[in-house]
Amino acid sequence: MEQLTSSGKITVSWHHRVLKCRDAFQAEGPALASLFQTEEGPSRVLIVIDAGLDAAQPELRANVMHWMQQHPEAVTPSGPPLIVLGGEQAKQDHVVFDQVVQAVHQRRICRQSYILAIGGGAMLDAVGLAAATAHRGVRLVRLPSTTLSQADAGVSVKNGINAFGAKNLIGTFAPPWAVINDATLLPTLDDVFWRGGLSEAVKVGLLKDPDLLTMIEESTSDLNNRDLDAMERIVTATANLHVNHIVSGGDPFEISRARPLDFGHWSAHQLEQMTGTRLSHGDAVGIGLLIDLQYAALELGASSALVNRVADCLASLGFPTHSDAMTDEDRLLEGIERFREHLGGKLAITMVTQPGLSMEIDQMDAHAVRQALRLVRSRGQERSLRAG
Amino acid sequence: MEQLTSSGKITVSWHHRVLKCRDAFQAEGPALASLFQTEEGPSRVLIVIDAGLDAAQPELRANVMHWMQQHPEAVTPSGPPLIVLGGEQAKQDHVVFDQVVQAVHQRRICRQSYILAIGGGAMLDAVGLAAATAHRGVRLVRLPSTTLSQADAGVSVKNGINAFGAKNLIGTFAPPWAVINDATLLPTLDDVFWRGGLSEAVKVGLLKDPDLLTMIEESTSDLNNRDLDAMERIVTATANLHVNHIVSGGDPFEISRARPLDFGHWSAHQLEQMTGTRLSHGDAVGIGLLIDLQYAALELGASSALVNRVADCLASLGFPTHSDAMTDEDRLLEGIERFREHLGGKLAITMVTQPGLSMEIDQMDAHAVRQALRLVRSRGQERSLRAG
């Protein structure tokens, strides 16, 4: 009955660029400016800054404006920086999204103009959705301001906000114009956010690069002493592995089901939800890794030594290795179902069995998960007692 | 100062499919069902129907549900059809968008599930944005229900809603999973919507296919007599030219500036705005074509005969060939500036000088535009007097 009248392949390409630097807006050289300059002259730029970062580094606003004034050949600010809520609040509803879309409209930002977004992962998620949808897409330059966002979300091609009580219910895949990882944004972070990216680094090391895992283990005291060079090395290595996965993984927009970088995340997301985000994402991921590794030790042949090694590493970096929320096993197990729904019907969980060696499973045995939860929790408690 | 740490090309491909049929949901064959069936079994489907269409064809809801019940191997309805506002109201704010996103969440529609949207262009735009952003993209099957949407927006890769008083301020580029042009949705349209797609057909004929223009001219009496075969032929030819432009035009997501299918649209959009959309999009495009053709006759060597030929064709199809809003020349001319802003900085307007022959200009002479407006208006008035 039906006839195909027209058909064809639509192919679109983007260039994904991640740069690193120090003091981005005090640089004399033209490298950063050249991101914005076009053949036709300077580009209009809407600057958006995370309120948390603005409070921690109050000189940043002036530095950005000063840098812009020094590069009139490349950039034209569309007005003073727009300061928006940071942290999970930024994506809790559409307030930040609306503020940015409205500014795009009022300040005459067009599809060839830029949004320069400086802030943490949640703020970049909300601003990124606005950039991806205002005029069907304005160019976005991200400066992630936390170790977690520099290592992970800030270099990703995703954005999103929460809606109707569901995390990241509204979002898009949209490659940024460029990402600039500026290490000088990091020293003002508190301890939780300073270590925040390191559990993702451990995760990516476990999945893809055993040398990164070793590098983290050898850097623990430097990292705990706030050595910026050490942090920059680990953040850069982690970010590069993420970018490589996006660029070479064959499915940058996750059109198929597998999402092999989500190791440890079904429980991390659920723990965040259960604790009302009192547990930071970085801390939750650390615990999530231990749960999945312990499961892999029980069911898939991973060694107990690996579980202990990772627990030692995380603990030495200041991460909690268990959470009281783990006692509510029933509710935590709902995270598996939620994750399945999020993926779309079929479950696909990546499990690490040795550093650098992973496999995908399509179901988890509930009994073994409960056992893993108890083991992780009792060892975490012992560790706390010893440390205490 | 800055160092590129990581970089790569992200390439994503989609298959763009347009099918035509009659009585889509009464078909016995498996062709439509096969769009939904996967190796793992049937897919969950959220059905969304335009309230205007639902009122005109009240049996449609039951037909869709009945069809689904007959194809359990392919589809699982997620509940009864969601009926949403149609017409420009659908995209005036985020009400329809929110309804669809909420239904996606409540009915457990995932990234491998489908939204089956049946309605006019504006409703498809709003539902399309919801489909493109809920869970960062749910598969969308569109059944456009007007001649305009079957010929144009319904087969496009765009969606959008209005915000802060700006048309299409929020939207994305998102190829649909499939588009099904079902001619049996068209006979219940009123005269304005029945002819609605024909001015776009005339436009595409002028730009790309002189034979289509001739086909329309030779079909006027059939079209005026509501001959469905004649309409389907013209809609199909127009839709195919649109799809071909998207697939082969080299810039499906309009990342560069040129948008060569926007001929006649700077004034059409402005006239719609000025008349509070009392002028339909189809009617506004007809007048917009005459304004740009007249300008091309004054400035770019197009013939007066072509202007008259197109005016005759449009008039014989029932289109108005002028509007009283054209007397407010200052305000109408603001449409050029708005169009420039929409494109991003640099103006690029496609002008037709002969059927099948177009050129791009980067500015319009205001004096000549005013002259064109007066000529189109006075000829339109003469024509009305003769007809009256």
XYZ file of C-alpha atoms in Angstrom, chain B residues 48-379:
332
model
C -0.312 12.425 19.339
C -3.137 13.904 17.249
C -3.810 17.534 16.321
C -7.132 18.649 17.875
C -8.182 20.290 14.597
C -7.691 17.071 12.684
C -9.380 15.098 15.457
C -12.460 17.327 15.111
C -12.495 17.015 11.302
C -11.869 13.271 11.224
C -13.232 11.940 14.524
C -12.911 8.316 13.376
C -9.104 8.672 13.150
C -8.411 7.925 16.843
C -10.267 4.652 16.686
C -8.684 3.756 13.351
C -5.168 4.231 14.724
C -5.912 2.181 17.833
C -7.551 -0.532 15.742
C -4.563 -0.655 13.406
C -2.248 -0.987 16.398
C -4.303 -3.830 17.809
C -3.973 -5.607 14.473
C -0.188 -5.351 14.532
C 0.864 -6.538 17.979
C 4.090 -7.914 16.495
C 5.149 -4.361 15.647
C 3.513 -1.850 17.949
C 2.324 -1.475 21.526
C 0.272 1.668 22.115
C 1.356 3.436 25.305
C -2.223 4.545 25.938
C -4.964 6.396 24.095
C -3.974 9.109 21.610
C -2.934 12.369 23.210
C -4.960 15.166 21.600
C -3.090 18.491 21.518
C -3.838 21.970 20.214
C -3.235 22.482 16.510
C -2.519 25.537 14.417
C -0.126 28.324 15.366
C -1.365 28.060 18.973
C 0.461 24.729 19.207
C 3.806 26.497 19.084
C 2.874 29.840 20.638
C 4.265 28.700 23.994
C 5.493 25.505 25.617
C 2.126 24.001 26.572
C 2.002 21.356 23.821
C 5.728 20.738 24.173
C 5.273 20.134 27.918
C 2.271 17.860 27.394
C 4.265 15.615 25.078
C 7.394 15.542 27.253
C 5.261 14.702 30.285
C 3.505 11.931 28.368
C 6.898 10.546 27.289
C 7.862 10.384 30.951
C 4.574 9.051 32.326
C 4.047 6.469 29.599
C 7.631 5.214 29.761
C 8.530 6.129 26.223
C 12.289 5.621 25.777
C 14.890 6.461 23.158
C 13.979 3.313 21.213
C 10.256 4.036 21.402
C 8.251 6.115 18.956
C 6.080 9.182 18.854
C 3.532 8.977 16.046
C 2.439 12.567 15.426
C -0.534 13.267 13.168
C -1.375 16.875 12.427
C -0.566 20.164 10.753
C 2.823 21.835 10.461
C 2.682 23.938 13.621
C 1.609 20.989 15.764
C 4.315 18.816 14.183
C 6.855 21.545 14.986
C 5.941 21.568 18.681
C 5.634 17.785 19.001
C 8.841 17.422 16.990
C 10.764 19.566 19.472
C 9.441 17.433 22.316
C 10.406 14.241 20.457
C 13.865 15.616 19.657
C 14.637 16.611 23.256
C 12.778 14.157 25.519
C 15.478 11.677 26.629
C 17.660 13.561 24.107
C 15.628 12.163 21.243
C 12.757 9.746 20.791
C 12.018 8.363 17.321
C 9.432 10.464 15.516
C 7.078 9.288 12.773
C 5.181 12.203 11.270
C 1.883 12.062 9.427
C 1.419 15.623 8.203
C -2.263 16.410 7.756
C -2.246 19.520 5.557
C -1.080 20.124 2.013
C 1.484 22.602 3.339
C 2.963 20.252 5.919
C 2.976 17.291 3.508
C 4.796 19.396 0.921
C 7.145 21.272 3.225
C 7.546 21.373 7.026
C 6.403 17.805 7.588
C 9.232 16.392 5.470
C 11.854 18.774 6.876
C 14.479 18.080 9.553
C 13.467 21.073 11.662
C 11.132 21.716 14.541
C 10.490 24.688 16.786
C 8.280 26.712 19.058
C 7.948 30.450 19.585
C 9.274 32.129 22.733
C 9.667 35.660 24.052
C 7.605 36.887 21.103
C 10.027 35.444 18.545
C 8.946 32.871 15.972
C 10.790 29.534 16.143
C 13.180 30.896 18.780
C 13.564 27.416 20.307
C 14.058 24.388 18.087
C 16.453 21.793 16.772
C 17.483 20.030 13.613
C 16.357 16.446 14.020
C 15.651 14.066 11.144
C 12.393 12.174 11.706
C 12.390 8.373 11.699
C 9.940 8.485 8.802
C 7.317 10.731 7.242
C 4.093 9.291 5.851
C 2.137 11.496 3.493
C -1.393 10.124 3.602
C -3.583 11.931 1.076
C -6.761 10.796 2.810
C -6.011 13.253 5.613
C -6.508 16.169 3.199
C -10.139 16.224 1.921
C -11.546 17.626 5.185
C -9.337 20.743 5.003
C -11.069 24.095 4.465
C -10.249 26.057 1.304
C -7.401 28.083 2.823
C -5.642 24.950 4.098
C -6.483 22.935 0.988
C -4.643 25.452 -1.189
C -2.077 26.141 1.607
C 0.714 23.993 0.216
C 0.373 25.187 -3.348
C 2.209 28.483 -2.908
C 5.177 26.513 -1.545
C 4.818 24.227 -4.570
C 4.914 27.279 -6.873
C 7.983 28.521 -4.974
C 9.855 25.217 -5.299
C 8.836 24.975 -8.950
C 10.247 28.470 -9.572
C 13.465 27.621 -7.754
C 14.144 24.085 -8.904
C 11.698 22.591 -11.353
C 9.965 24.565 -14.121
C 7.951 21.418 -15.006
C 6.335 21.500 -11.559
C 5.230 25.079 -12.196
C 3.657 23.992 -15.487
C 2.050 20.989 -13.799
C 0.418 23.288 -11.260
C -0.815 25.664 -13.949
C -2.337 22.784 -15.883
C -3.993 21.387 -12.742
C -5.712 24.525 -11.439
C -9.252 23.456 -12.250
C -8.685 19.934 -10.885
C -7.177 21.412 -7.736
C -10.051 23.843 -7.331
C -12.432 20.904 -7.761
C -10.679 19.087 -4.906
C -9.215 16.344 -7.070
C -7.154 14.319 -4.599
C -4.986 12.669 -7.278
C -3.961 16.054 -8.641
C -3.158 17.373 -5.184
C -1.214 14.255 -4.253
C 0.891 14.541 -7.432
C 1.850 18.126 -6.682
C 2.411 17.585 -2.982
C 4.590 14.543 -3.736
C 6.673 16.380 -6.319
C 7.159 19.319 -3.935
C 8.000 17.107 -0.972
C 10.534 15.203 -3.072
C 12.252 18.423 -4.121
C 12.428 19.466 -0.459
C 13.842 16.114 0.615
C 16.326 16.217 -2.218
C 17.464 19.659 -1.098
C 17.958 18.412 2.469
C 19.715 15.202 1.475
C 21.838 16.513 -1.402
C 22.126 20.210 -0.618
C 25.287 19.680 1.383
C 24.108 21.485 4.516
C 21.079 19.731 5.997
C 21.468 21.474 9.364
C 22.031 24.898 7.773
C 25.374 25.381 9.475
C 26.489 27.731 6.693
C 24.426 30.794 5.941
C 22.579 30.204 2.695
C 19.056 28.883 2.861
C 18.055 28.793 -0.777
C 14.526 27.494 -0.166
C 13.545 30.645 1.721
C 12.648 32.558 -1.455
C 9.748 34.942 -0.775
C 9.899 34.310 2.944
C 11.311 37.493 4.474
C 8.099 39.344 3.601
C 5.837 36.332 4.142
C 6.972 35.973 7.759
C 6.631 39.704 8.338
C 3.142 39.825 6.781
C 2.030 36.964 9.017
C 3.369 38.836 12.028
C 1.756 42.140 10.951
C -1.638 40.576 10.368
C -1.520 38.573 13.615
C -1.530 35.447 11.419
C -4.931 36.373 9.954
C -3.018 35.785 6.738
C -2.219 32.063 6.573
C 1.367 30.986 5.889
C 0.385 29.660 2.484
C -1.330 32.897 1.528
C 1.545 34.996 2.897
C 4.084 32.966 0.912
C 2.076 33.573 -2.268
C 2.273 37.344 -1.739
C 5.925 37.070 -0.669
C 6.780 35.327 -3.939
C 5.176 38.127 -5.926
C 7.076 40.788 -3.953
C 10.450 39.107 -4.529
C 9.688 38.337 -8.178
C 8.670 41.962 -8.741
C 11.891 43.079 -7.066
C 13.827 40.707 -9.334
C 12.022 42.222 -12.322
C 13.006 45.736 -11.232
C 16.580 45.011 -10.205
C 17.824 41.673 -11.451
C 16.497 41.238 -14.968
C 13.527 38.959 -14.328
C 10.695 39.541 -16.801
C 7.400 41.230 -15.990
C 5.806 38.331 -17.850
C 7.076 35.955 -15.143
C 5.593 38.128 -12.393
C 2.256 38.140 -14.187
C 2.400 34.439 -14.903
C 2.917 33.594 -11.244
C 0.269 36.094 -10.120
C -2.203 34.521 -12.569
C -1.369 31.039 -11.338
C -1.752 31.978 -7.671
C -4.970 33.918 -8.284
C -6.489 31.039 -10.244
C -5.817 28.801 -7.233
C -7.679 31.212 -4.959
C -4.659 32.888 -3.370
C -4.801 36.606 -2.549
C -2.205 38.511 -4.582
C -1.899 41.463 -2.230
C -2.622 42.446 1.347
C -3.629 45.748 2.941
C -0.721 45.244 5.345
C 1.576 46.084 2.424
C 0.722 49.768 2.832
C 2.798 49.841 6.023
C 5.999 49.694 4.013
C 8.289 50.706 6.873
C 7.146 47.858 9.022
C 7.203 45.369 6.177
C 10.776 46.363 5.353
C 11.765 45.503 8.910
C 11.261 41.915 7.752
C 14.542 42.138 5.837
C 16.426 43.062 8.993
C 14.681 40.314 10.950
C 15.569 37.823 8.280
C 19.186 38.968 8.408
C 19.233 38.473 12.166
C 17.618 35.071 11.793
C 20.288 33.964 9.311
C 23.015 35.356 11.497
C 24.659 38.599 10.640
C 24.934 38.398 6.898
C 21.907 38.665 4.646
C 21.421 35.978 2.016
C 18.233 36.109 -0.005
C 17.585 33.784 -2.896
C 16.028 35.448 -5.933
C 14.504 33.746 -8.935
C 15.165 35.415 -12.281
C 13.710 32.695 -14.524
C 11.909 29.479 -13.648
C 14.650 27.119 -12.507
C 17.259 29.878 -12.337
C 18.086 31.567 -9.055
C 20.773 33.734 -7.552
C 21.674 34.828 -4.064
C 21.863 38.484 -3.111
C 23.282 39.934 0.102
C 21.359 43.194 0.160
C 18.085 44.627 -1.066
C 17.669 48.198 -2.231
C 14.991 49.730 0.013
C 13.758 52.086 -2.680
C 13.286 49.222 -5.131
C 11.552 47.120 -2.485
C 9.067 49.946 -1.863
C 8.459 50.238 -5.577
C 7.930 46.481 -5.831
C 5.443 46.589 -2.941
C 3.409 49.324 -4.676
C 3.421 47.530 -8.019
C 2.336 44.213 -6.510
C -0.335 45.939 -4.482
C -1.805 48.012 -7.291
C -1.882 45.017 -9.634
